[in-house]
Coordinates of C-alpha atoms and ligand atoms in Angstrom, one line a residue:
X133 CA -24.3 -49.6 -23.4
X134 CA -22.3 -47.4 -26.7
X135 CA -20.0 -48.6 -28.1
X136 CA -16.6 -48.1 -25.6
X137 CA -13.5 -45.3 -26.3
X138 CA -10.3 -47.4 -27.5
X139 CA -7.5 -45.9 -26.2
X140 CA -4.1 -46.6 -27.5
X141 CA -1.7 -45.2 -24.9
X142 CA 2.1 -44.0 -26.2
X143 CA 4.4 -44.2 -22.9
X144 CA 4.6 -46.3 -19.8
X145 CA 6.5 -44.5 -17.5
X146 CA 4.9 -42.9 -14.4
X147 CA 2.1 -41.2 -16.5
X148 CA 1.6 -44.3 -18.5
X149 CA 0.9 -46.6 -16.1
X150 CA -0.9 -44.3 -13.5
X151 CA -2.9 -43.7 -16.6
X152 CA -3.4 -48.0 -16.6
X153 CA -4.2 -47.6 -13.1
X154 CA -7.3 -45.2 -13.2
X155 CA -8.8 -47.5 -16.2
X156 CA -8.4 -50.4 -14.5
X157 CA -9.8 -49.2 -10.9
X158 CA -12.2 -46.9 -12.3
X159 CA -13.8 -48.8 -14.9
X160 CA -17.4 -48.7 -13.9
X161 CA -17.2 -45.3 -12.2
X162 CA -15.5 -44.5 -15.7
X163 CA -18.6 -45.7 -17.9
X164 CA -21.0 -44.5 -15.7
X165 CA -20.1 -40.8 -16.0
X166 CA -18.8 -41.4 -19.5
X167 CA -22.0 -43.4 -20.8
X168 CA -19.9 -46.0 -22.0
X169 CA -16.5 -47.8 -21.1
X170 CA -13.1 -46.5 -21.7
X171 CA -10.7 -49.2 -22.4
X172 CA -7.3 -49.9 -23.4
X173 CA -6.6 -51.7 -26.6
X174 CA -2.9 -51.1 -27.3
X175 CA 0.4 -49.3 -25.6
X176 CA 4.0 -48.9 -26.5
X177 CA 6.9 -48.0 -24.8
X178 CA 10.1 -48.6 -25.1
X179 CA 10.9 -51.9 -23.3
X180 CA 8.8 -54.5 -23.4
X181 CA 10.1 -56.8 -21.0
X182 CA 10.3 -54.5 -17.8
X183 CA 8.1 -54.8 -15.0
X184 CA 5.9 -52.0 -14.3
X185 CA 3.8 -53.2 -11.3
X186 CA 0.4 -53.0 -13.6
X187 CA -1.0 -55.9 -15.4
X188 CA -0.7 -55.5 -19.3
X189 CA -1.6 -58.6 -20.4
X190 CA -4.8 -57.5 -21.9
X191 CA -3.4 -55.2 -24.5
X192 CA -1.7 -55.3 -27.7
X193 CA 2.1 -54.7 -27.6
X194 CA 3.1 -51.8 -30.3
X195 CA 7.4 -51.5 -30.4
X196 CA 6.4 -48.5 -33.0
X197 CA 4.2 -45.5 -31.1
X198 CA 3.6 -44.3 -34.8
X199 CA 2.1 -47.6 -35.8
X200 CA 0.1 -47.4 -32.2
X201 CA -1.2 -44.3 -33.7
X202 CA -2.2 -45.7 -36.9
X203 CA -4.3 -48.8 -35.6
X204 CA -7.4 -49.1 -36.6
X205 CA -9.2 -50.4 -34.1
X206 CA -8.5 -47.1 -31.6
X207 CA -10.3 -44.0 -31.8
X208 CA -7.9 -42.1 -28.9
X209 CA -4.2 -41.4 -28.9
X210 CA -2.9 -41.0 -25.5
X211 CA 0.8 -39.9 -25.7
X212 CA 2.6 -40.2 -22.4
X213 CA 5.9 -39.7 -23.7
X214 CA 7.3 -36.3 -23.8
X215 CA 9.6 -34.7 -26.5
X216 CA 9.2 -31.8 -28.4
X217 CA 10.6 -33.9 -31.2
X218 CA 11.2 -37.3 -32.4
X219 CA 8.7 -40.2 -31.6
X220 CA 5.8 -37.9 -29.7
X221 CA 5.7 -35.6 -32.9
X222 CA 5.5 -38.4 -35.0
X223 CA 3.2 -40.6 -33.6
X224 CA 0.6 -37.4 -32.6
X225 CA 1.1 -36.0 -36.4
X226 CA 0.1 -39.8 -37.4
X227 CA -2.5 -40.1 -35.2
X228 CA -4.5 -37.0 -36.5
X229 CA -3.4 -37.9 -40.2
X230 CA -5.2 -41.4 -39.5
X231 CA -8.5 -39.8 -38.1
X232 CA -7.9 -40.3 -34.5
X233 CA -8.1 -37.9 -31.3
X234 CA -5.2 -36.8 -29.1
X235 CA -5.0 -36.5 -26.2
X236 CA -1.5 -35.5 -24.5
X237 CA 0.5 -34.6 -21.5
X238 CA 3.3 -33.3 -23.8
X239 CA 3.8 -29.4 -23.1
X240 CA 6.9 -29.4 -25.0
X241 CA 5.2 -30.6 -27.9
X242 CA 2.4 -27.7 -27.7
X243 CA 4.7 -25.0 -26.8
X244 CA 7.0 -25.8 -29.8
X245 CA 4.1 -27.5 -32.8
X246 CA 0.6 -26.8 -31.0
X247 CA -0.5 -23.9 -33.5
X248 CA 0.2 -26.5 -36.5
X249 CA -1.2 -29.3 -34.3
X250 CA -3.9 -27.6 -33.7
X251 CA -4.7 -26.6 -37.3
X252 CA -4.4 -30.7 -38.6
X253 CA -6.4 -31.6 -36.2
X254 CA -9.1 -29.5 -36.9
X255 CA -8.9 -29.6 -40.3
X256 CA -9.4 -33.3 -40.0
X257 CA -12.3 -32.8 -38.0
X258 CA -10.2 -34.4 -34.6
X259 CA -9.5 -32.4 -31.3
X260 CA -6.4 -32.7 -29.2
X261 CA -6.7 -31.9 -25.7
X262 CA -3.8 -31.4 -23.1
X263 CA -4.8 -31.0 -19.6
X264 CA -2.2 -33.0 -18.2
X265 CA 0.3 -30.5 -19.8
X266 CA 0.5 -27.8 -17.4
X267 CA 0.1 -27.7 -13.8
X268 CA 0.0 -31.6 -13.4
X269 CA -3.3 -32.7 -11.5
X270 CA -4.8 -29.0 -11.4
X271 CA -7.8 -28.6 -13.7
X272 CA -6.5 -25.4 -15.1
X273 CA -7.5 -26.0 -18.8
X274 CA -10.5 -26.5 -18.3
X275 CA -11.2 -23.8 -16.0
X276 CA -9.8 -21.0 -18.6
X277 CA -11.6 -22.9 -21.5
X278 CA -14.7 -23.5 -20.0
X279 CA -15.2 -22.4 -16.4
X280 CA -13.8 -18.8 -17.6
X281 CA -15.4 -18.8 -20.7
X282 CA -17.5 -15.5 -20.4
X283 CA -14.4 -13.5 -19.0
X284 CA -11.7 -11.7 -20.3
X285 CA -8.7 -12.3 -19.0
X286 CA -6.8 -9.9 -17.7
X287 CA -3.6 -11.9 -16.1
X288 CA -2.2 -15.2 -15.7
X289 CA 0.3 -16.1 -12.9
X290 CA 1.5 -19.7 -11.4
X291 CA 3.9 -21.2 -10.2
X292 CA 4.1 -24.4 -12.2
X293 CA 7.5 -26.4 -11.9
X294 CA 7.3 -28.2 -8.7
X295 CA 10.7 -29.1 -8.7
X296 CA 11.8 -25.5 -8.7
X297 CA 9.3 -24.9 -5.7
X298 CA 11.1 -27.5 -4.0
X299 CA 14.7 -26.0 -4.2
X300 CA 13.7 -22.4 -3.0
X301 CA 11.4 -23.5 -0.5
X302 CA 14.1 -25.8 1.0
X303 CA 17.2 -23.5 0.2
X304 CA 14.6 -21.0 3.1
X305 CA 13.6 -23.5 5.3
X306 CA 17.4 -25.4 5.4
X307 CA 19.1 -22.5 4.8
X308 CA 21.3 -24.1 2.1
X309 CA 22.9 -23.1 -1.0
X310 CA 21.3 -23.7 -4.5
X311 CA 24.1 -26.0 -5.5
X312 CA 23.4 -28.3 -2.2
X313 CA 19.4 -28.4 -2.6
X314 CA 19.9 -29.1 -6.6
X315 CA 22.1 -32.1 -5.6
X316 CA 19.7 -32.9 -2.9
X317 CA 16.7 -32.8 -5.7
X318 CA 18.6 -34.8 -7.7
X319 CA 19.2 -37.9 -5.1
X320 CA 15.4 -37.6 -5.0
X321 CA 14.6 -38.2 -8.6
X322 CA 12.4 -34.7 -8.8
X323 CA 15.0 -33.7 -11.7
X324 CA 13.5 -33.9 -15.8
X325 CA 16.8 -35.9 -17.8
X326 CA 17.8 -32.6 -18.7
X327 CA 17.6 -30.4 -15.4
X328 CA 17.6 -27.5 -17.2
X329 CA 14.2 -28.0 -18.0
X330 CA 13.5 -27.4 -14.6
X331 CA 16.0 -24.7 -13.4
X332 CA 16.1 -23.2 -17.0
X333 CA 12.6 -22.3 -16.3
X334 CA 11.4 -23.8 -19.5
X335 CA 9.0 -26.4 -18.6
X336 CA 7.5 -23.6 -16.8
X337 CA 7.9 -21.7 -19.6
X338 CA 6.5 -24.0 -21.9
X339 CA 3.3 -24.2 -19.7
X340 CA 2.7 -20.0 -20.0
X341 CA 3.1 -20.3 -23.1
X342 CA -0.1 -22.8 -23.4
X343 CA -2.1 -20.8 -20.8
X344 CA -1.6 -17.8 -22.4
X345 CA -2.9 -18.8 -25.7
X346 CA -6.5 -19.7 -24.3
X347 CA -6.5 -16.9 -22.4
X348 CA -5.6 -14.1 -24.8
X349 CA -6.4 -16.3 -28.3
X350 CA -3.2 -16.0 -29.7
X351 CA -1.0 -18.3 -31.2
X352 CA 1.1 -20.1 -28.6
X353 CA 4.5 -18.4 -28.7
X354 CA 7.2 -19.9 -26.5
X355 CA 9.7 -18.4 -28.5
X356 CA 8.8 -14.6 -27.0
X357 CA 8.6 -16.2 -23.2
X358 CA 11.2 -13.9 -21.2
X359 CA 12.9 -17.1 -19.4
X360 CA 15.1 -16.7 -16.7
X361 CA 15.9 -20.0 -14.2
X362 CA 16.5 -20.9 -10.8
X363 CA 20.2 -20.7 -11.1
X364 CA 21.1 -17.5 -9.7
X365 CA 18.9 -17.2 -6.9
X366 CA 21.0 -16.9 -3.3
X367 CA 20.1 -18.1 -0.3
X368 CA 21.3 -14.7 0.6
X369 CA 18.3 -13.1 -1.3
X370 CA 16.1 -15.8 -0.1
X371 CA 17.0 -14.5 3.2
X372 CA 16.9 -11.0 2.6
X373 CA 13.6 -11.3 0.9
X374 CA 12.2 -13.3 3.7
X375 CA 13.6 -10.5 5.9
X376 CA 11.7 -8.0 4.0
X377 CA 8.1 -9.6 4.2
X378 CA 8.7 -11.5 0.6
X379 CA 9.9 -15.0 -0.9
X380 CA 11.4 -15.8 -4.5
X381 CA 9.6 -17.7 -6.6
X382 CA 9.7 -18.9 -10.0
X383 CA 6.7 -17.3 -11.6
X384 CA 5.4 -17.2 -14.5
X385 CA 3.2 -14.1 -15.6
X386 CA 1.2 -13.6 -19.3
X387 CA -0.7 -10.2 -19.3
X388 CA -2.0 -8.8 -22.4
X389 CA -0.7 -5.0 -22.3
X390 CA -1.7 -1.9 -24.4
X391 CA 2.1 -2.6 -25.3
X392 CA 1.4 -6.2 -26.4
X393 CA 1.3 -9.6 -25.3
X394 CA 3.8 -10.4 -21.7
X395 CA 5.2 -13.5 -20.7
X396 CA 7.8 -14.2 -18.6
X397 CA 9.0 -16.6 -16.3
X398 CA 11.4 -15.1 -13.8
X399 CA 12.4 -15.4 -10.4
X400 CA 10.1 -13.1 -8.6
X401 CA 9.4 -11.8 -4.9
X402 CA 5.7 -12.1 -4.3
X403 CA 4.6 -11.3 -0.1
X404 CA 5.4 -13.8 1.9
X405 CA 1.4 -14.0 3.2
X406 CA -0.3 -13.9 -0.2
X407 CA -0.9 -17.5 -1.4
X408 CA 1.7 -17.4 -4.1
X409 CA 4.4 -16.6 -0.9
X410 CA 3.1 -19.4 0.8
X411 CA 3.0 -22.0 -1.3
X412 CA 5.4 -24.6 -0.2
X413 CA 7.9 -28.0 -1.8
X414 CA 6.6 -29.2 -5.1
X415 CA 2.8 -27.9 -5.3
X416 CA 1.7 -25.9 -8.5
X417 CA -0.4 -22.8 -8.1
X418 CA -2.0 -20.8 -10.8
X419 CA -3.9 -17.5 -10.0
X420 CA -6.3 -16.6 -13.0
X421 CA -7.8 -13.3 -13.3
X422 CA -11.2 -12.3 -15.2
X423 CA -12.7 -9.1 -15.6
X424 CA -16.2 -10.6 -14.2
X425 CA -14.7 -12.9 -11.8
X426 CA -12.3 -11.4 -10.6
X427 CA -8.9 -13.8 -9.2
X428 CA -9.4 -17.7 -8.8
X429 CA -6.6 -19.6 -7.0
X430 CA -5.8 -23.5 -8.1
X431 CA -3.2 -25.4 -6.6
X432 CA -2.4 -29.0 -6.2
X433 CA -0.5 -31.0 -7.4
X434 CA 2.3 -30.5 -10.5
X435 CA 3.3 -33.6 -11.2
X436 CA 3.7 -37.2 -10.6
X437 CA 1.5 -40.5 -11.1
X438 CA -1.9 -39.8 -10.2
X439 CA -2.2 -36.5 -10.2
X440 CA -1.1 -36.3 -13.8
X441 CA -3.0 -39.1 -14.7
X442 CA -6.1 -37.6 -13.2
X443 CA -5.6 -34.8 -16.0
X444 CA -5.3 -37.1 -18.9
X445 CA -8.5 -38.7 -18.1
X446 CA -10.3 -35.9 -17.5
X447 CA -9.3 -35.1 -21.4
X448 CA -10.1 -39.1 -22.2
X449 CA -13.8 -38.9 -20.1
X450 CA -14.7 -35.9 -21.8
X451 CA -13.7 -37.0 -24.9
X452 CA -15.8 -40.4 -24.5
X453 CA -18.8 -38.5 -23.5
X454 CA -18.6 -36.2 -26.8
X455 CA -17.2 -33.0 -25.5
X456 CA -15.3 -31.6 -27.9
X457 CA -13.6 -28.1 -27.3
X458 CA -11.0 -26.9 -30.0
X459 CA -7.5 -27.0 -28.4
X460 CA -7.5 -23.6 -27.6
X461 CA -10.6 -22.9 -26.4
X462 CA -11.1 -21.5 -30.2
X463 CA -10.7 -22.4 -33.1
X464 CA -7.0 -22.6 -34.0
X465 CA -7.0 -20.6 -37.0
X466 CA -8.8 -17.7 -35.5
X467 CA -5.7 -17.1 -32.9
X468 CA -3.7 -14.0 -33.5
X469 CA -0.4 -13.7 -33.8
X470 CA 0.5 -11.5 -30.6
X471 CA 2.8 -8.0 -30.5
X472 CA 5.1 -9.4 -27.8
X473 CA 5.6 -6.5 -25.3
X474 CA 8.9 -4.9 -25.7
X475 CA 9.7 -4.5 -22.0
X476 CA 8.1 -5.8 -19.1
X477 CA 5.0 -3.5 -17.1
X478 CA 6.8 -1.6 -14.1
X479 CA 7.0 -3.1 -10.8
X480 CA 8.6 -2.3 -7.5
X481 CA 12.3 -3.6 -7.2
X482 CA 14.0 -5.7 -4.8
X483 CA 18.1 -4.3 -5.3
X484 CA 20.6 -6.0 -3.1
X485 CA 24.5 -4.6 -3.1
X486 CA 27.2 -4.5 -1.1
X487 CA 29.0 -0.5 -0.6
X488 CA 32.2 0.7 0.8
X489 CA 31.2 1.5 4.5
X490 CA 32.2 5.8 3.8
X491 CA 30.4 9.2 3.6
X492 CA 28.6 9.8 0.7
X493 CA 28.1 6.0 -0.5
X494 CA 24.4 5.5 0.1
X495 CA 24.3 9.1 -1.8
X496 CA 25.8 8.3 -4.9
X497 CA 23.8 5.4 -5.1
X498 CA 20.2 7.6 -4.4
X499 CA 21.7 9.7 -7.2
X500 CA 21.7 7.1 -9.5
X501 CA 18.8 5.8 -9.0
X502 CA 17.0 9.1 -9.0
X503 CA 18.6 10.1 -12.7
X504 CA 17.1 6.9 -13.7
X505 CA 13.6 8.7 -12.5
X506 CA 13.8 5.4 -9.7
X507 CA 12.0 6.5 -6.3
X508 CA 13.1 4.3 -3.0
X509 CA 10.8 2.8 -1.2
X510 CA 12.2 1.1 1.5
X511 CA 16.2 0.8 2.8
X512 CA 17.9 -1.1 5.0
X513 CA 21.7 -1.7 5.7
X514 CA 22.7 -4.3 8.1
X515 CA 25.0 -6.7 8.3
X516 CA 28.0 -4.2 8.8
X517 CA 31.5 -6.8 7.5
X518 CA 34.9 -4.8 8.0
X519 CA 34.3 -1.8 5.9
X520 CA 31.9 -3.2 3.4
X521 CA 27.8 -2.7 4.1
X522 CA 25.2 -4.6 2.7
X523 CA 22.1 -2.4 1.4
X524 CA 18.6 -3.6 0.7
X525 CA 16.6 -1.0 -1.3
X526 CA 13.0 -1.6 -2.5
X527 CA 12.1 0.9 -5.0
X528 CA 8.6 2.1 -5.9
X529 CA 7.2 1.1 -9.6
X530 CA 10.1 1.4 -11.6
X531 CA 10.8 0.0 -15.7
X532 CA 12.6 -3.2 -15.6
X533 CA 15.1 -1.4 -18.1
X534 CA 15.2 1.8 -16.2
X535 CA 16.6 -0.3 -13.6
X536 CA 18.7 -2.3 -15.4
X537 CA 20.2 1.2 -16.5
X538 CA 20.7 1.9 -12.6
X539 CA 22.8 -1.3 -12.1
X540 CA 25.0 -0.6 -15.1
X541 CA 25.5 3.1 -13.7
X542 CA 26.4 2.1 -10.0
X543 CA 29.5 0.6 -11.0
X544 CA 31.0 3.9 -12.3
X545 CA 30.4 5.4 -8.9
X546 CA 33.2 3.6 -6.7
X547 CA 31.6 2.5 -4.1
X548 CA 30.2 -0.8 -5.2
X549 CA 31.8 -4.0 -3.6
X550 CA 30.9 -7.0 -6.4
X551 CA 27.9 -7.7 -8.2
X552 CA 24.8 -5.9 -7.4
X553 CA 21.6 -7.7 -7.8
X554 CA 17.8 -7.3 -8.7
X555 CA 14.6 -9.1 -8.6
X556 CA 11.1 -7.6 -10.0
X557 CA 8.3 -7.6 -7.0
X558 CA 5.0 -9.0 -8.5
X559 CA 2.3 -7.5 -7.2
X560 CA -0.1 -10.2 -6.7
Ligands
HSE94 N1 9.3 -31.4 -13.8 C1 8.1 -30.7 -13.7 C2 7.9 -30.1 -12.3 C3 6.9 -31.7 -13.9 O1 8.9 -30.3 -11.5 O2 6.9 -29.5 -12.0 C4 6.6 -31.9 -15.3 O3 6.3 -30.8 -16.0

């Protein structure tokens, strides 16, 4: 039998030690398909003492991931820990700087240093490889790098922060408030450290950023993500929507435009009966599309122990059989830097606002939206309170900034109760 992969493996929280888990259960099934035996030599974390329900007594101890990274006798860096900064930098900049591989479930890390990452590690001849990053337990990586290698891709879409799933799909099925199912996700432990991660949209965000480089080949750019959260989404809307055929998502869209690159990761409505609208609690989706093709569905599972830890070993297995794909798909220094679209490719609009129940209302409303060149599609006003209506409008394809010009322009018209609102309808 070769000679086996020596892991060292950076973090033992749930990743870590699901990680542990799948080495020690799968060790022969592991070689077999590998063509030699994957083992753990060394870990780090952050306490030592604390009980983690797997048996580490056959590894070294490293208090230092940066002096896990350096050890000589591992060849793969596994770095469970998360960060953008701080220890997970360090220790995967060391890593590649001693001659080892990476592999990582770290999308913050990517979204924010993968380009320069990317470049070390190829200039030292090493690969890094981050399945684990986005979408949890869904092999989406490797289907855009490899199993959608002879396409171009037209669009990705997913839904890819479980935890965000979770609060909309409960907010419809409970009817409850955002504040109520946020607490509620909170008791539950489904909430990063910093929740804004989650209902900030930027884990989510972070992950489009990743996909989007291997499927376009440009330079991972986070910083031109259009990131709007959870935060604002009623269970009025959710209603309304649902109502109307549609649910709100959090979805994150990259299309490569004659305008430039897109990205954003917004609440949408998609239909309620495509498989986007019915996705339900904390499963992941992500809907690729390829000009031969045409659209693939994934979905699974976003997060948690085994599902993530399935990813990282896929990365570890293919790594100990000799596959070695550049971190992009390409190689790093061939990605472009990408024309960020200016404004986002028309859609239909979902525009919720509440008018003074008189003659000539609804009117001055249609006006506005017509000098903003906005057809309507579909109306409804129900719901009659006092002498206040409520009014659903779903416009035809209209520019996001078109109608962003409409919402400024109703309040001049005097018949607006409050704040109106609008969601972009993906067509999916
Ligand atoms: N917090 C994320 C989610 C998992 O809820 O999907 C890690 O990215």
């Amino acid at each position: 039998m070769p000679a086996p992969l020596r892991l060292g493996l950076a973090g033992l929280g749930t990743v870590g030690v699901g990680v542990v888990r799948i080495v020690q259960r799968h060790a022969d099934l592991i070689a077999a398909r590998a063509g030699r035996p994957v083992q753990v030599i060394a870990v780090s974390a952050r306490d030592a003492a604390r009980d983690r329900g797997v048996d580490l007594s056959a590894y070294a101890w490293e208090a230092d991931p940066v002096a896990l990274a350096r050890r000589d006798d591992i060849d793969l860096f596994v770095e469970v820990m998360g960060g953008s900064e701080g220890p997970a930098r360090l220790a995967t900049e060391a890593a590649i700087d001693a001659g080892k591989d990476v592999v990582t479930a770290n999308k913050a890390l990517l979204a924010h240093h993968g380009q320069a990452l990317a470049e070390a590690a190829e200039t030292a001849g090493r690969v890094i490889r981050f399945e684990a990053a986005v979408a949890g337990g869904i092999p989406v990586i490797k289907a855009l790098t490899e199993g959608l290698a002879g396409n171009r891709i037209g669009r990705v879409m997913g839904v890819m922060n479980g935890t965000c799933n979770y609060i909309l799909t409960r907010m419809e099925s409970a009817g409850l408030p955002y504040e109520t199912v946020f607490e509620e996700a909170r008791q539950l432990g489904y909430l990063e450290a910093d929740p804004n991660l989650d209902v900030g949209g930027i884990d989510a965000g972070h992950k489009l950023s990743l996909l989007a480089a291997i499927a376009f080949g440009t330079r991972v750019s986070f910083d031109r993500v259009e990131l709007e959260g959870i935060g604002k989404v009623s269970i009025d809307d959710i209603r309304h929507a649902a109502d109307l055929g549609f649910r709100i998502k959090l979805l994150g869209v990259a299309q490569m435009t004659g305008r430039g690159l897109e990205q954003r990761m917004t609440p949408c409505l998609v239909p309620a009966d495509s498989p986007l609208g019915q996705l339900q609690g904390g499963t992941n989706m992500v809907v690729l599309e390829g000009d031969a093709v045409g659209q693939i569905v994934l979905r699974g599972p976003g997060a948690g122990e085994g599902p993530t830890a399935s990813a990282v070993m896929a990365d570890v297995i293919d790594l100990a059989r000799g596959v070695r794909l550049p971190t992009f798909g390409q190689p790093a220094t061939s990605l472009v830097e990408p024309v960020a679209a200016a404004a986002a490719t028309p859609a239909p609009h979902y525009l919720r606002m509440t008018l003074l129940d008189k003659p000539g209302a609804l009117a001055k409303i249609a006006t506005e939206l017509g000098a903003a060149g906005i057809s309507i599609d579909r109306m409804r006003q129900t719901q009659h309170q006092g002498a206040h209506a409520p009014v659903l409008i779903v416009t035809h394809k209209a520019a996001p900034q078109d109608v962003a010009h409409a919402m400024t322009r109703f309040a001049g018209t005097g018949v607006l109760v409050g704040e109106p609102v609008a969601i972009r309808i993906e067509e999916v």
